[in-house]
Coordinates of C-alpha atoms in Angstrom, one line a residue:
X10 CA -3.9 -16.9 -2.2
X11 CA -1.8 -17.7 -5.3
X12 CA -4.7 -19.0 -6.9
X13 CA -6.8 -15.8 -6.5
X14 CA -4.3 -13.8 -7.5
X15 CA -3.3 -16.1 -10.9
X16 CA -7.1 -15.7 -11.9
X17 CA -7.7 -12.0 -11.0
X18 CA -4.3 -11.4 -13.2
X19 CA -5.8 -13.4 -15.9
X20 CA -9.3 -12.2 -16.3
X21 CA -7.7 -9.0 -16.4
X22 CA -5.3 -9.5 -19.0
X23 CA -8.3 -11.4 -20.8
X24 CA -10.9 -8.9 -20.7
X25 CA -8.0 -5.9 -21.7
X26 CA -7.1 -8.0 -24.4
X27 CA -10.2 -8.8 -25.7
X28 CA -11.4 -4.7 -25.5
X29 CA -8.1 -3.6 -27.3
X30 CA -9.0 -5.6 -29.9
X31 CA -12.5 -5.6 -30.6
X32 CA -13.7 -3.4 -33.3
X33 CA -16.4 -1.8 -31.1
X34 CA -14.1 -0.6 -28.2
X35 CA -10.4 -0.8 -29.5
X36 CA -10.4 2.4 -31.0
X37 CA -11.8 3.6 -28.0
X38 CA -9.4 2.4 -25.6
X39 CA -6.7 4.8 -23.9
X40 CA -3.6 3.7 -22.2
X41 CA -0.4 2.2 -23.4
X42 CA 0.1 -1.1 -25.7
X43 CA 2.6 -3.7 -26.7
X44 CA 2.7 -6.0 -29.0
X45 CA 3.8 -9.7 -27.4
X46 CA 4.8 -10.8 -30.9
X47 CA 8.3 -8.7 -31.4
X48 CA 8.2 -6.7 -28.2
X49 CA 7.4 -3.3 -29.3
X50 CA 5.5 -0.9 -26.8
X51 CA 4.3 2.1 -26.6
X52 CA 4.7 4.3 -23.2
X53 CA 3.6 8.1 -22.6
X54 CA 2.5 9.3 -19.3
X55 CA -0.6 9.2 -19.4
X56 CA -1.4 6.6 -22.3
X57 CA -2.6 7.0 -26.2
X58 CA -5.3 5.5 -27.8
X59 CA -4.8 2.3 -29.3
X60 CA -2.5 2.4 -32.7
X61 CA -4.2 0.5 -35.5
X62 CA -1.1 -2.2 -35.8
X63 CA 2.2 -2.9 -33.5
X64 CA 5.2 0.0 -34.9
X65 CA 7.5 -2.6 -35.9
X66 CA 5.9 -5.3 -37.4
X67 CA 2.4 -4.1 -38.5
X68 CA 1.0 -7.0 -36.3
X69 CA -2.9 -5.7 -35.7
X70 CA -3.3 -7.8 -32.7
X71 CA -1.9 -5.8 -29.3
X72 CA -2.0 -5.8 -26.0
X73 CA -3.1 -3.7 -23.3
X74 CA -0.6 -2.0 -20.8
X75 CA -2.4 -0.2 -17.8
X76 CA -1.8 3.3 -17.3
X77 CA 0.3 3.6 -14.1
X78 CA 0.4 7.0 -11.8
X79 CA 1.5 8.4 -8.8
X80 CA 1.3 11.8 -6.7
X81 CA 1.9 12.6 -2.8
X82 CA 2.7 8.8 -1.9
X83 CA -0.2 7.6 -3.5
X84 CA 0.4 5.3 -7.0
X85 CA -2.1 2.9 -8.7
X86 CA -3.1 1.7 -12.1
X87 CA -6.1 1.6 -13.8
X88 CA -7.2 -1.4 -15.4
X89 CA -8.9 0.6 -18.3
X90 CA -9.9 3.3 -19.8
X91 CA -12.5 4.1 -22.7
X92 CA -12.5 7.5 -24.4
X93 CA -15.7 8.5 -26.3
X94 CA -16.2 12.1 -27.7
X95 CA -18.1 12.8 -24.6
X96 CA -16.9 10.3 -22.3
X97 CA -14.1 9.3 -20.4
X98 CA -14.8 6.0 -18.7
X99 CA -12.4 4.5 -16.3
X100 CA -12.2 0.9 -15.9
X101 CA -11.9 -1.7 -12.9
X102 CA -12.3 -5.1 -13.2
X103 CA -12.7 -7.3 -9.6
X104 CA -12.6 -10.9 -9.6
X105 CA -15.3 -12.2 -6.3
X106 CA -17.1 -15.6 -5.5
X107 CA -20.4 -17.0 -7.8
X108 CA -22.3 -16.3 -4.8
X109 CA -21.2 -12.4 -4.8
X110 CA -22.5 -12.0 -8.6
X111 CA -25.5 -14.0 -8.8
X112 CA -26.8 -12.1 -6.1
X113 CA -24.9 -8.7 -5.8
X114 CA -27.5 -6.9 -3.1
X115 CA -26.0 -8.7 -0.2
X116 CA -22.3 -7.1 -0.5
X117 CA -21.5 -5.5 -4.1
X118 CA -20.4 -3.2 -5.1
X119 CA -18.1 -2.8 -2.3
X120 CA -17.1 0.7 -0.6
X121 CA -13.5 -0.3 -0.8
X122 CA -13.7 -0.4 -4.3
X123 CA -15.4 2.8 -4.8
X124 CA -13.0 4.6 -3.0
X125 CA -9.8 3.1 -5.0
X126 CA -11.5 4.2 -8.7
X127 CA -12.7 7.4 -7.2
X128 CA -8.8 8.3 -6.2
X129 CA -7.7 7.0 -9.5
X130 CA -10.1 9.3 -11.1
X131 CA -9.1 12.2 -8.9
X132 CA -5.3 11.1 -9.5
X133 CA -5.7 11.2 -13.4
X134 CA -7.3 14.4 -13.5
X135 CA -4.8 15.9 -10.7
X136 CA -1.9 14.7 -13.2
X137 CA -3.1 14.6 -16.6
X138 CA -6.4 17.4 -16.1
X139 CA -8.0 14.8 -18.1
X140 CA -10.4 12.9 -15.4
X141 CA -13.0 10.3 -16.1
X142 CA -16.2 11.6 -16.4
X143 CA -17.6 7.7 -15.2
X144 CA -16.7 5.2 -13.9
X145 CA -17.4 1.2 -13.7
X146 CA -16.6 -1.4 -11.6
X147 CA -16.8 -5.2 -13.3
X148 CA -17.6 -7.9 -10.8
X149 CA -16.5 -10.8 -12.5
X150 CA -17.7 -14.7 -11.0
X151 CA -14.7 -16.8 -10.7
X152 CA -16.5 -19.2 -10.0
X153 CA -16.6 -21.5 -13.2
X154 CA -18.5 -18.2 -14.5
X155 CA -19.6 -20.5 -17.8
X156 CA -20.7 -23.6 -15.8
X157 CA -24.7 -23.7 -15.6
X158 CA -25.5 -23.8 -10.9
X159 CA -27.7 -26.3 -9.7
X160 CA -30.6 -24.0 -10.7
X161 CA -28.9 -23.6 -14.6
X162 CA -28.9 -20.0 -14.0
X163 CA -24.9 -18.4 -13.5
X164 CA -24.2 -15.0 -13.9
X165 CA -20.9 -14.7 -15.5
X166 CA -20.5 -11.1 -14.7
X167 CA -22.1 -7.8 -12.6
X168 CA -21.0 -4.2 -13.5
X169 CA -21.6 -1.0 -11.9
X170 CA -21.5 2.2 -13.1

């Protein structure tokens, strides 16, 4: 169980990282951040978009910090969350078997997962009466995603919005 747990923690921190600070989504990104360099963080209730460099030392290169929430016994946090001037896209990333992503008809998305982002959409808009307009779930192969199958044909990845 440790193992699934170490990878899940690490594609998250991965794929946060790398749409902090990409120039297509970084800008975009809403939550709270930290810079891993001198320790600085920034921490609001219901997140910020991303600042261009860390408030101490100008480093450009931060880290994401999920948005964390709770209301009537109920507490989660998202994994992300993309704010466009029309959207408000709310994020969860799921680590599953090859076999779940190269074919996802047979059991993905699953309801489970539905349910948890719906009530973090809910909660979010309850607390902040800012809720996400979408939502996606990112089905991510931990299954050597980048190693080719027998067949040469692995799916690194399914999403559903």
């Amino acid at each position: 169980m440790d193992f699934f747990t170490s990878v899940g923690t690490a594609v998250h921190e991965t794929i946060q990282y790398h749409l902090t600070n990409s120039p297509k989504t970084g800008g975009l990104m809403v939550g709270n951040f930290e810079c891993k360099r001198c320790g600085w963080a920034t921490k609001t209730p219901e997140g910020q978009r991303r600042p261009r460099f860390c408030g101490k030392c100008q480093n450009p290169k931060l880290h994401y910090v999920e948005i964390d929430f709770a209301a009537h016994g109920i507490s989660g946090h998202l994994d992300g969350l993309i704010e466009t001037p029309t959207r408000r896209i709310a994020l969860e990333f799921k680590t599953t078997s090859g076999p779940n992503v190269e074919d996802p008809t047979k059991w993905l998305p699953y309801s489970k997962h539905f349910f948890q982002i719906e009530t973090y959409c809910f909660l979010l808009g309850y607390l902040y009466r800012k809720p996400p307009t979408h939502y996606t779930i990112i089905y991510v192969n931990r299954d050597g995603s980048f190693q080719p199958n027998a067949s040469g044909t692995r799916i690194p990845y399914y999403s559903f919005v």
